[in-house]
Coordinates of C-alpha atoms in Angstrom, one line a residue:
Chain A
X1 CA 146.6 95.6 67.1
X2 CA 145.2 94.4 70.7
X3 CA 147.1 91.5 72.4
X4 CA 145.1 89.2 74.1
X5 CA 145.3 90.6 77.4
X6 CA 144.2 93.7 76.0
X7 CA 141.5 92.3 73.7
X8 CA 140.1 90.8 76.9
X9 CA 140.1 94.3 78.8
X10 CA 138.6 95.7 75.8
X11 CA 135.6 93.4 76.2
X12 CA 135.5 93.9 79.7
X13 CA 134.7 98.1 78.6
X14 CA 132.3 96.6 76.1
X15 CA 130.8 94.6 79.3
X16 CA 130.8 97.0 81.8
X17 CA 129.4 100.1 79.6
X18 CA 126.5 97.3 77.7
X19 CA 125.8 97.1 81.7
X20 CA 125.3 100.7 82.3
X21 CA 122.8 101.1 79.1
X22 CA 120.3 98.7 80.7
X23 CA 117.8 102.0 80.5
X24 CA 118.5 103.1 77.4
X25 CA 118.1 99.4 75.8
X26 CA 114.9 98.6 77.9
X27 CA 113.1 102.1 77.0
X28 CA 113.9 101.2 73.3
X29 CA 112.2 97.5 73.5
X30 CA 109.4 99.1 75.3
X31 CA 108.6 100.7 72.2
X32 CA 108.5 98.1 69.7
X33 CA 108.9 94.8 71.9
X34 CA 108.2 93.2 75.4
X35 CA 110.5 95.9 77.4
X36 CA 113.1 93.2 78.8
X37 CA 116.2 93.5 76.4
X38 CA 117.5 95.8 78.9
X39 CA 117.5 93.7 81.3
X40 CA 118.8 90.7 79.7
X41 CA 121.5 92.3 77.9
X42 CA 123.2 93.7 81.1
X43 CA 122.7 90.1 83.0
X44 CA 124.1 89.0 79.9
X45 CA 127.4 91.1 80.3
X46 CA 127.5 91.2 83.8
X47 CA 128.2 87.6 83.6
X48 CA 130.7 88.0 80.8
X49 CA 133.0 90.6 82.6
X50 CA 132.5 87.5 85.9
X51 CA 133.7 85.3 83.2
X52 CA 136.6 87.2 81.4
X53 CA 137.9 88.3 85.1
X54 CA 138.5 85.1 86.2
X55 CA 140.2 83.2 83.5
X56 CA 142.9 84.0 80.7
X57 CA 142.7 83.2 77.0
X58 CA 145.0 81.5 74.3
X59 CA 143.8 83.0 71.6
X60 CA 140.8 84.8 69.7
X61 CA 138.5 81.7 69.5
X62 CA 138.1 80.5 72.7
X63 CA 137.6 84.4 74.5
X64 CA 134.4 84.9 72.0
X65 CA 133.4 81.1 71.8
X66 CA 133.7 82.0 76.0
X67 CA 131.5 85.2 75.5
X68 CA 128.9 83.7 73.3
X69 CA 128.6 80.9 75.5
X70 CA 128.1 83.0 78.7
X71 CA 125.6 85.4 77.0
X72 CA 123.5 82.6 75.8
X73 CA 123.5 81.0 78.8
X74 CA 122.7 84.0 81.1
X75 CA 120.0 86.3 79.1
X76 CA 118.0 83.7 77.6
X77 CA 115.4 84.6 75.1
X78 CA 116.1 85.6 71.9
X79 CA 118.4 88.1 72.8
X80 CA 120.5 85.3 74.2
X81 CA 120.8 83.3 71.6
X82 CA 121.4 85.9 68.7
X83 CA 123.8 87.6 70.6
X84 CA 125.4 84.3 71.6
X85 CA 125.4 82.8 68.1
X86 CA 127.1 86.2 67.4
X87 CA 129.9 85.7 69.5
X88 CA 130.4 82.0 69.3
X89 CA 129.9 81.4 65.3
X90 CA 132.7 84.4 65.4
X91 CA 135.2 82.4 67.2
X92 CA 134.6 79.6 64.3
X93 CA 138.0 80.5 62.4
X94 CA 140.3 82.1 64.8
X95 CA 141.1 79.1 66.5
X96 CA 145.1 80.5 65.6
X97 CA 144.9 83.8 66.2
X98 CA 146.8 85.4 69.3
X99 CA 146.2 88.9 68.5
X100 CA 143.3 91.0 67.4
X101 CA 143.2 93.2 64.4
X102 CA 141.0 94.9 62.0
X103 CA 141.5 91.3 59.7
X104 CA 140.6 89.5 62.6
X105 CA 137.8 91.4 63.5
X106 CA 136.1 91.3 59.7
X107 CA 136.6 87.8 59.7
X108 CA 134.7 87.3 63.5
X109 CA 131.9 89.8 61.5
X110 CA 131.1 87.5 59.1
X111 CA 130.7 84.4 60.6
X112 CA 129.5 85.9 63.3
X113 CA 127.0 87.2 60.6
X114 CA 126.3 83.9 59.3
X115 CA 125.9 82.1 61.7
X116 CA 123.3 84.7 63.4
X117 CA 121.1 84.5 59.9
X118 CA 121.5 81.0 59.9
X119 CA 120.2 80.4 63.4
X120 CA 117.5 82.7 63.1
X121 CA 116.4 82.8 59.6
X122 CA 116.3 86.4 59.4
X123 CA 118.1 88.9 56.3
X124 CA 119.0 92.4 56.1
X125 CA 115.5 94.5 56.0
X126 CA 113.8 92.6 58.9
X127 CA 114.7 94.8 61.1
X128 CA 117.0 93.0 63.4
X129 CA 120.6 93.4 64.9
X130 CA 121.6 92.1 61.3
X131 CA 121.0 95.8 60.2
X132 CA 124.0 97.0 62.0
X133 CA 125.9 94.0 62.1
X134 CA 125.7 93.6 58.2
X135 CA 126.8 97.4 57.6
X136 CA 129.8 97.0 60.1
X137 CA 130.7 93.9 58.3
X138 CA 130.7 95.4 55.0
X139 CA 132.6 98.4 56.0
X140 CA 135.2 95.9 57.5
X141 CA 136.6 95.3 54.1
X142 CA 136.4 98.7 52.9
X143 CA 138.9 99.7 55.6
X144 CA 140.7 97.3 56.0
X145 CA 144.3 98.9 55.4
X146 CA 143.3 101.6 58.2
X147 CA 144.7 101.6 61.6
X148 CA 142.3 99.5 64.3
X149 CA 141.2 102.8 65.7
X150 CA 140.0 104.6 62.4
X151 CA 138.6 101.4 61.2
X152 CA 136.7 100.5 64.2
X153 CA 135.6 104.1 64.5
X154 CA 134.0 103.3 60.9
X155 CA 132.6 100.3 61.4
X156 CA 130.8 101.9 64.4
X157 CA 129.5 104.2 62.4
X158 CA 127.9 102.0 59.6
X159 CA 126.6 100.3 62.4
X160 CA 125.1 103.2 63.7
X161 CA 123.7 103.9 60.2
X162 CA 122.5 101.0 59.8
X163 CA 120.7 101.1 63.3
X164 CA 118.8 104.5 62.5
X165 CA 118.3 103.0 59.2
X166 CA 115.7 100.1 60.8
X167 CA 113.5 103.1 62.2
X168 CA 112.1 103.3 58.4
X169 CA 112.1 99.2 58.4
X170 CA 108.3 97.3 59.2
X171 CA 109.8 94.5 62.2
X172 CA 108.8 90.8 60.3
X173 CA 110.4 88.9 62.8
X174 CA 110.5 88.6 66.9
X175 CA 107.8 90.1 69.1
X176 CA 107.2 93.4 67.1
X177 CA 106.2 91.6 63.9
X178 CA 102.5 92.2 64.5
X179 CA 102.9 95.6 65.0
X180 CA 103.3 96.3 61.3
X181 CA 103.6 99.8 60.4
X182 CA 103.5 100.6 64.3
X183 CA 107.1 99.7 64.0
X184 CA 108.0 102.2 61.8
X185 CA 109.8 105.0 64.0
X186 CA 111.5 103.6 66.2
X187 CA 115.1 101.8 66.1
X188 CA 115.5 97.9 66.9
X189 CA 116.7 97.4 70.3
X190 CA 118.9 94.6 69.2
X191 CA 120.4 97.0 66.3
X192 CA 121.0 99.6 69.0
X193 CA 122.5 96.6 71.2
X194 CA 124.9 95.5 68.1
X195 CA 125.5 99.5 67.5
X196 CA 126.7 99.9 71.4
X197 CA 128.8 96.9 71.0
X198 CA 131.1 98.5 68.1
X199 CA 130.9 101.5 69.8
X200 CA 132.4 100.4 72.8
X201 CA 134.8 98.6 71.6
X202 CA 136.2 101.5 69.3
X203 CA 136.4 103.7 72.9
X204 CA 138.4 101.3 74.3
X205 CA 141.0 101.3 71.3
X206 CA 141.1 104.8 71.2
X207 CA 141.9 105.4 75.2
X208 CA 144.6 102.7 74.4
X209 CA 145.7 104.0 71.3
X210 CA 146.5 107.5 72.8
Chain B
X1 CA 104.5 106.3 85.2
X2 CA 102.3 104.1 87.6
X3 CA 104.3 101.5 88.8
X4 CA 102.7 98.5 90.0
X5 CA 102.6 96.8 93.0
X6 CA 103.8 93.1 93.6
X7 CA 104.7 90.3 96.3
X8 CA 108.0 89.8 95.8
X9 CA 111.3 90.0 97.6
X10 CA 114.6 90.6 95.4
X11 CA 113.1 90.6 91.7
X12 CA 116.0 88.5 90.4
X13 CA 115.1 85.8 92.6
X14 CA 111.5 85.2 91.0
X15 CA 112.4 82.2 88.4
X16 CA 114.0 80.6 91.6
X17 CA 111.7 81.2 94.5
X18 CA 108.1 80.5 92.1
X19 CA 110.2 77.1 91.4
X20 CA 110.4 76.5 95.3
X21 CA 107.1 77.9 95.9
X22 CA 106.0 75.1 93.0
X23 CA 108.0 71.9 94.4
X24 CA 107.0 72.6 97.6
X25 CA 103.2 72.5 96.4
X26 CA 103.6 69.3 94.8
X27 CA 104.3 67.3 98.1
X28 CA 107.7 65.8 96.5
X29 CA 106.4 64.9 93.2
X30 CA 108.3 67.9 91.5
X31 CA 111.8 69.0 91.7
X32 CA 114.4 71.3 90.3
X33 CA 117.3 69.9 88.9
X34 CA 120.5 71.2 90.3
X35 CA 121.8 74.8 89.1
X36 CA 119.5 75.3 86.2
X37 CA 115.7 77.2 86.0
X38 CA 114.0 73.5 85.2
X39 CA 111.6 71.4 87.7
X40 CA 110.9 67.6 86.8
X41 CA 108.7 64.9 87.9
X42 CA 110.6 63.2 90.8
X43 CA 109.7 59.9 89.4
X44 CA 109.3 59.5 86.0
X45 CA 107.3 56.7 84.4
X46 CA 109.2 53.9 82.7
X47 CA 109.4 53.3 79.3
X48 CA 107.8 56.4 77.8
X49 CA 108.7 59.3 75.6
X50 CA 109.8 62.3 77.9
X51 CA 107.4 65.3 76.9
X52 CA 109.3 68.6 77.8
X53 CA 107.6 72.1 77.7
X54 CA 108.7 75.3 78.7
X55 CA 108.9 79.0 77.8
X56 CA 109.7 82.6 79.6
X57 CA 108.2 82.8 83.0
X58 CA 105.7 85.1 83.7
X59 CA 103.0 83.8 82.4
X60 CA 102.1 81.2 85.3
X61 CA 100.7 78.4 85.8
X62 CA 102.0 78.1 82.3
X63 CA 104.5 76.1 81.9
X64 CA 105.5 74.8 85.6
X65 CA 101.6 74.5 86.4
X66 CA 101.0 71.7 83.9
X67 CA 103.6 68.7 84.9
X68 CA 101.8 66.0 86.4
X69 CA 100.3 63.0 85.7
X70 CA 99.3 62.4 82.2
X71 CA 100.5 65.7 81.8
X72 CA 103.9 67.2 80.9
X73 CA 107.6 65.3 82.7
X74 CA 109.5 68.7 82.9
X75 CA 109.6 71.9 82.4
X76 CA 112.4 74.8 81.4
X77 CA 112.1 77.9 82.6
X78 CA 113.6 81.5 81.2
X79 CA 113.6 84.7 83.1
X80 CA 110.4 86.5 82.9
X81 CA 109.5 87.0 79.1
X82 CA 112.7 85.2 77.9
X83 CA 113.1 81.8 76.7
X84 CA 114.9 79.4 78.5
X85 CA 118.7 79.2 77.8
X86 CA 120.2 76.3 75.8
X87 CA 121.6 74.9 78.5
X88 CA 118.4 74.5 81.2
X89 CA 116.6 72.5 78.0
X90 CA 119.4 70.5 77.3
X91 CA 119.4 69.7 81.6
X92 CA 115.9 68.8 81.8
X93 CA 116.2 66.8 78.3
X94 CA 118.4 64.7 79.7
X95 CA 116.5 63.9 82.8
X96 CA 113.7 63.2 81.3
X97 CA 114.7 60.8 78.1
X98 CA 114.7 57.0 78.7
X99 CA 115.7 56.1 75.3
X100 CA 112.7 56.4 73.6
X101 CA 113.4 60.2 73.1
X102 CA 111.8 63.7 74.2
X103 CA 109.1 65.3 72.5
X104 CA 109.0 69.3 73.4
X105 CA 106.3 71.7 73.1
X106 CA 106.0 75.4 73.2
X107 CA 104.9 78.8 71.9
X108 CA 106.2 80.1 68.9
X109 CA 108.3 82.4 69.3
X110 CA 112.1 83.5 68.0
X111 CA 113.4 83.1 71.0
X112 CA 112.0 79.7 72.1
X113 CA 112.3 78.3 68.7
X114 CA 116.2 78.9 68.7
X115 CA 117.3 78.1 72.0
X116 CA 115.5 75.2 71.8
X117 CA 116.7 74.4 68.4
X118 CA 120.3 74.4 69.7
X119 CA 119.2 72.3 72.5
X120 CA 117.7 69.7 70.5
X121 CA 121.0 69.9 68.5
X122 CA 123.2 69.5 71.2
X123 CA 120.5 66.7 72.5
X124 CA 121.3 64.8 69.2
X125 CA 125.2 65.0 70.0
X126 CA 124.3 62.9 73.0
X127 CA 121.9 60.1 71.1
X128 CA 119.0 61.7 72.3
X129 CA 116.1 61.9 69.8
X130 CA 113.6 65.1 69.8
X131 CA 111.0 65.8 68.3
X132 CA 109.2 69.6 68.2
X133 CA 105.7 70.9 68.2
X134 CA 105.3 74.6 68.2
X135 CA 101.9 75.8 69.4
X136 CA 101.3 78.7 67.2
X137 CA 97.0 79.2 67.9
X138 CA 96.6 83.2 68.1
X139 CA 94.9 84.0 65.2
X140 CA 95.7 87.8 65.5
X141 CA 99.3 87.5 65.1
X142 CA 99.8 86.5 61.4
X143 CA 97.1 85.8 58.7
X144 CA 96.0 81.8 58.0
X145 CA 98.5 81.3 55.3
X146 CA 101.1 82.2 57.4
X147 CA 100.1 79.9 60.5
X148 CA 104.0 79.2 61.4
X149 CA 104.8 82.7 61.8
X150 CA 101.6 83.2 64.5
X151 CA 102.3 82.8 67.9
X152 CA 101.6 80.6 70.6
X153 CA 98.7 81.6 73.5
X154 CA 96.5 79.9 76.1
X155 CA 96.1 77.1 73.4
X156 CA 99.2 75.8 74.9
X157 CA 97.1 73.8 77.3
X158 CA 95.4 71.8 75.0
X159 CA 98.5 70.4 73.3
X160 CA 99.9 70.4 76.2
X161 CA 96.9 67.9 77.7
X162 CA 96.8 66.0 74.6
X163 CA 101.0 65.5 74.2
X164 CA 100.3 64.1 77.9
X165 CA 97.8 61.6 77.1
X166 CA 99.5 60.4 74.2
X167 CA 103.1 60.5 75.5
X168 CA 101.7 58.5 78.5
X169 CA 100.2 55.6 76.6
X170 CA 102.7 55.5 74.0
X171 CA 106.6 54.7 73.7
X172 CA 106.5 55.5 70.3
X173 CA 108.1 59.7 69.4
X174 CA 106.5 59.5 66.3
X175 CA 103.5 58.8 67.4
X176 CA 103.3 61.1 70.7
X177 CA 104.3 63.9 67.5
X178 CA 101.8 63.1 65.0
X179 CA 99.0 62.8 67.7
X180 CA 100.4 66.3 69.0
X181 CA 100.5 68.5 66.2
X182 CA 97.2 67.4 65.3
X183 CA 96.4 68.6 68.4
X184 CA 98.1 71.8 67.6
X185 CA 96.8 72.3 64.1
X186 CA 93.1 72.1 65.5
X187 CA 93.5 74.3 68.2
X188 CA 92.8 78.3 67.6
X189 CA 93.0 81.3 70.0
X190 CA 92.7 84.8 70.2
X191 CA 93.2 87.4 72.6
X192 CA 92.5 90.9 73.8
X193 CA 93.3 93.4 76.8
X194 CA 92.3 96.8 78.7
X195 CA 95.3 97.3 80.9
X196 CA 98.9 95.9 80.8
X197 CA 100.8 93.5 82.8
X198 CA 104.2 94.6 84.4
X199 CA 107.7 93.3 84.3
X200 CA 108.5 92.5 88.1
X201 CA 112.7 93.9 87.9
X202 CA 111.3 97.2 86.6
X203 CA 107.7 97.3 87.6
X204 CA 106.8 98.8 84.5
X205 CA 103.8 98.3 82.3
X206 CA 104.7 96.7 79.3
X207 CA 102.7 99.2 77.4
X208 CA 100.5 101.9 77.5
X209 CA 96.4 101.8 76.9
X210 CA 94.2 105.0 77.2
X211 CA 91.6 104.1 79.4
X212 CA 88.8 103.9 77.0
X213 CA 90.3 101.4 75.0
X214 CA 90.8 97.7 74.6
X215 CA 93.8 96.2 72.5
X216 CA 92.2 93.2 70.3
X217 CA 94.6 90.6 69.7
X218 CA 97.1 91.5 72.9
X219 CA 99.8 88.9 72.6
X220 CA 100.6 86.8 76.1
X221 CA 103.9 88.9 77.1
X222 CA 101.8 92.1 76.3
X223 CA 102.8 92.9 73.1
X224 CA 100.8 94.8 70.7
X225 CA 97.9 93.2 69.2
X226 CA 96.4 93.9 65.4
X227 CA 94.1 96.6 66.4
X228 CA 92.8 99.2 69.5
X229 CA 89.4 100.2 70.2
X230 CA 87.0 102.2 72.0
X231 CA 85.7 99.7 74.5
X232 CA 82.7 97.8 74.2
X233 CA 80.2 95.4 75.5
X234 CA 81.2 92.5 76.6
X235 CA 78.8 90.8 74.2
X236 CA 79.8 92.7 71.2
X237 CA 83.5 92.1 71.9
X238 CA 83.1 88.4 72.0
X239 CA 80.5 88.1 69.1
X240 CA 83.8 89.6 66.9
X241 CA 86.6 87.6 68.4
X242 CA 84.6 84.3 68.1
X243 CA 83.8 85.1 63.9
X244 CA 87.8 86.1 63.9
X245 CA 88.5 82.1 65.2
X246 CA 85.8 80.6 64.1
X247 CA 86.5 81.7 60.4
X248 CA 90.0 80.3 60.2
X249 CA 90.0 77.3 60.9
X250 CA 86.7 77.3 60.1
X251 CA 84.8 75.8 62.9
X252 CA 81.8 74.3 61.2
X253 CA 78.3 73.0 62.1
X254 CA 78.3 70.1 63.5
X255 CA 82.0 70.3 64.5
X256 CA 82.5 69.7 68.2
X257 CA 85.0 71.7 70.8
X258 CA 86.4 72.1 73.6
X259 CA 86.6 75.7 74.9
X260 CA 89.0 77.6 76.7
X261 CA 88.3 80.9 78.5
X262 CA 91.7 82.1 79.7
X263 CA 92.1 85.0 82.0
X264 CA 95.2 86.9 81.4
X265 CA 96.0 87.8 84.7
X266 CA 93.6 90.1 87.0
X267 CA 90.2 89.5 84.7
X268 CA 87.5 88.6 87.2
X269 CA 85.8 85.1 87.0
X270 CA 82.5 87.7 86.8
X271 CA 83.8 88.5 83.7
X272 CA 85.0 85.7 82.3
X273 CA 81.6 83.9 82.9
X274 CA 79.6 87.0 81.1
X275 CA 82.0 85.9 78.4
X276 CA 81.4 82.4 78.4
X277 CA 77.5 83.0 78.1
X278 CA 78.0 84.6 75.2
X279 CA 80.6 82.1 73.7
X280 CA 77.8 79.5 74.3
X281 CA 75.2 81.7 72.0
X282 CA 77.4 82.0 69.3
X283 CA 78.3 78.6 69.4
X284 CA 74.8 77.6 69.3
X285 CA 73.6 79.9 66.4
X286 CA 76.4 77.8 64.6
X287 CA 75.3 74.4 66.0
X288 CA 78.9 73.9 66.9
X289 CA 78.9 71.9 69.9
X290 CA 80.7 72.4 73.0
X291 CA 82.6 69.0 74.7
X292 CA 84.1 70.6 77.6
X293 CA 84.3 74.1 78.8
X294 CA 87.7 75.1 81.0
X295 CA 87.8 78.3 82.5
X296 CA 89.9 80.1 84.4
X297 CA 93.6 81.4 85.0
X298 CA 96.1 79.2 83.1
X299 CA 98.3 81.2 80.4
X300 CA 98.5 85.4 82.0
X301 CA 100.8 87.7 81.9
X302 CA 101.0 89.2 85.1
X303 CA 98.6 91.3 86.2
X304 CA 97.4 92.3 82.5
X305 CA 93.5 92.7 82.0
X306 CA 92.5 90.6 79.6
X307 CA 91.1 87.2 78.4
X308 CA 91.5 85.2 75.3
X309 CA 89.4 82.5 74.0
X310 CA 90.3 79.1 72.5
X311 CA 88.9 76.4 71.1
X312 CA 90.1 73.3 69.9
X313 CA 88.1 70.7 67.6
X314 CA 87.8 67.4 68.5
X315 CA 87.4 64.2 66.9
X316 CA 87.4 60.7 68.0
X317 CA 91.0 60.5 68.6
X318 CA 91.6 63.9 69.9
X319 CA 89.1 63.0 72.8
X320 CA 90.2 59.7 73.9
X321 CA 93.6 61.7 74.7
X322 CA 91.3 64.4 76.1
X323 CA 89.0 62.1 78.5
X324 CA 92.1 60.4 79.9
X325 CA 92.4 61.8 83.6
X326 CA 95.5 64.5 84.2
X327 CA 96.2 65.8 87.2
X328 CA 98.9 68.6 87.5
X329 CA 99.2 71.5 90.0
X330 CA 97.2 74.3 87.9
X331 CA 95.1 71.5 85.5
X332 CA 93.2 68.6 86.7
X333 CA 90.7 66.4 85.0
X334 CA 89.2 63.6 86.4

């Protein structure tokens, strides 16, 4: 369990280190997309660690409803609005909660989930960041008795499954949809995005959990 | 990896500075609003439906290029291959509606179609009526029975010509919409390229192309097309883009057209004009007839090598929006 001080910090991590993968991110779009998620992804978090640094939060709602609005409104694009509609339709029912937890966490998942599928009309399959997301969320409930650390460890790893899993998916949606079967190969950049997200977060409640 | 050269100063700046460099150009006519990517007509006709395009920059003149008179009110600008964020369309939307609501217009893509879908939402929490046409003319990006998945290319200037006429002359959203995706739904486009534009931050090419080949059906922010090839002649590549377009809508005999040949970026006008000659033939051996011809650079993407062809049918109503005169920075017609 994270107070909201540290909950904040911890997405700060998750900022700062999303910032640092720029490369990795971009070399991955170039593959499959237009090359730029890189790039919009670390102006996206760049911004978010501006905004988390300067102001203090009540509870869970309001820091990601904060995040997804700052993402949306710094990277643009589609990256920008998924990732934004992530964060935001996650805030949706934690408007009371002052502390964050594995419950709280499944519970940002899925509506975070939602919300994403919603906005963009996209399933599981299409090779998207709903690949990871999806298997995170899922694996939420499964552990949901373990300690934060052990649980986020998991859900990072379903993520990561899921990730590797969209190399064998055909992209039907976004910019790499007419490549077809040129898609095959080669991971989703906003799966690896949604991947790096979890994973971060689980380093940061592992230094503090030590 | 070749890196390519540009003209800039600090790469982050480019959405900002091309802005300036734009508004400056139009002698006062345009100007950005205040703390968001957008430029506007300084003064806006009364009484008329707002028309608002706008994309991921990049790819000028398109969007900026085309707000003028008869033309498009505004403009919302996203970095360079990114749509504009929810809240630059939901800045220039509000500028530019004077109660009779704001018809936008833009290429389909993910990106565009949900940040401005939460725009228009949050436009609607504010009594502002909006109505959307997607310009979705590249015939390479999705087969005919899927039209609303294809995406939207240099046919962009069309609708965007005709949503200016219409919006112009009429107060009326529904109308300005109906005319405009009629517009849109006549209109067809396809594409092709031999060497790749760059991303100005990184300088990189957004893809690779050996340098005997051509990529046929090269999307507008250099993403892969349907097929590559060995190159060709110019008169055998066009002779099998133009049965790819004219087959889908289908263009017909006695069917009339206006006709778009759209450099993507560092094409020469040489070449475009050896393309254009043989646009003409084919159009003849079909007795398709040809009402206008445009060419020139109005949709790129960067310095990609490239051109597409479009062409939109017209019929009496489509050309009485396309005669009216339009005069914009990067489109006139008088």
């Amino acid at each position: 369990m994270l107070t909201m001080d540290k909950t904040k910090e911890m997405f700060i991590h998750v900022s700062r280190n999303m910032v640092e993968s720029k490369d990795i991110l971009t070399q991955a779009d170039k593959a499959i997309g237009d090359g730029d998620h890189g790039i919009g992804m670390a102006r996206g978090f760049e911004a978010v660690e501006k905004k988390l640094a300067n102001q203090d939060y009540e509870n869970l709602s309001d820091l990601l409803a904060s995040i997804g609005m700052t993402l949306m409104g710094s990277i643009g694009g589609a990256a920008g609005a998924v990732f934004g509609t992530f964060f935001k339709g996650g805030a949706k029912n934690l408007k009371d909660q002052k502390f964050f937890d594995i419950k709280a966490l499944s519970i940002m998942l899925q509506d975070g989930l939602q919300a994403v599928e919603e906005r963009g009309k996209a399933k599981p399959g299409d090779k998207t960041m709903i690949d990871a997301l999806e298997p995170a969320k899922m694996k939420s409930i499964e552990v949901s008795s373990q300690p934060l650390v052990d649980a986020i460890e998991n859900m990072a790893e379903a993520a990561r499954q899921g990730m590797e899993n969209t190399k064998d998916m055909i992209a039907t949606t976004g910019k790499a949809k007419t490549l077809g079967e040129r898609s095959l190969g080669h991971p989703d950049p906003g799966a690896v995005s949604m991947y790096l997200i979890l994973k971060f977060m689980h380093e940061y409640v592992l230094k503090v959990s030590k | 990896m070749k890196t390519s050269k540009k003209i800039l100063n600090d790469p982050k700046n480019v959405v900002s500075e091309l802005i300036e460099g734009l508004s400056a150009a139009s002698h006062g006519k345009l100007i950005k609003i205040d703390d968001v990517n957008a430029l506007i007509k300084s003064k806006l006709p009364s009484n008329k439906v707002g028309l608002l395009i706008g994309g991921g920059s990049g790819h000028e003149p398109l969007f900026p290029g085309f707000i003028g008179e008869n033309m498009a009110d505004g403009a919302a600008m996203g970095n360079v291959f990114a749509a504009p964020a929810p809240d630059i369309i939901l800045a220039a939307t509000k500028r530019l509606d004077q109660g009779n609501g704001v018809l936008y217009v833009y290429g389909n893509y993910a990106g565009d179609n949900m940040n401005f879908d939460i725009a228009s939402e949050m436009a609607l929490d504010e009594n502002i009526n909006v109505k959307t046409v997607r310009v979705w003319d590249d015939v390479a990006s999705a087969p005919l029975d899927k039209i609303s998945e294809r995406r939207g290319i240099a046919g962009d200037l069309f609708v965007i010509k005709i949503a200016g006429a219409v919006s112009s002359v009429s107060a009326d959203l529904e109308e300005a919409y109906r005319v405009t995706a009629k517009a849109r739904d006549h209109v067809r486009s396809m594409g092709v390229a031999v060497s790749a534009g760059s991303i100005p931050e990184t300088g990189e090419p957004t893809f690779e192309l050996p340098d005997d080949e051509i990529e046929i059906g090269m999307g507008l922010h250099g993403e892969p097309g349907v097929s590559r090839e060995k190159m060709m002649s110019a008169d055998e590549l066009v002779e099998r883009m133009m049965t790819k377009i004219m087959d889908d809508l289908p263009f017909r005999k006695g069917d009339e057209v206006c006709l778009l040949i759209n450099n993507l970026g560092s094409t020469t006008f040489m070449e475009l004009l050896i393309v254009n000659r043989k646009v003409r033939q084919v159009l003849a051996d079909a007795s398709v007839t040809i009402y206008d011809t445009v060419i020139g650079s109005f949709c790129t993407c960067q310095e990609m090598a490239g051109f597409s062809i479009t062409m939109m049918k017209v019929d009496d109503e489509l050309k009485k929006y396309y005669d009216m005169p339009a005069n914009s920075l990067a489109f006139v017609k008088s």
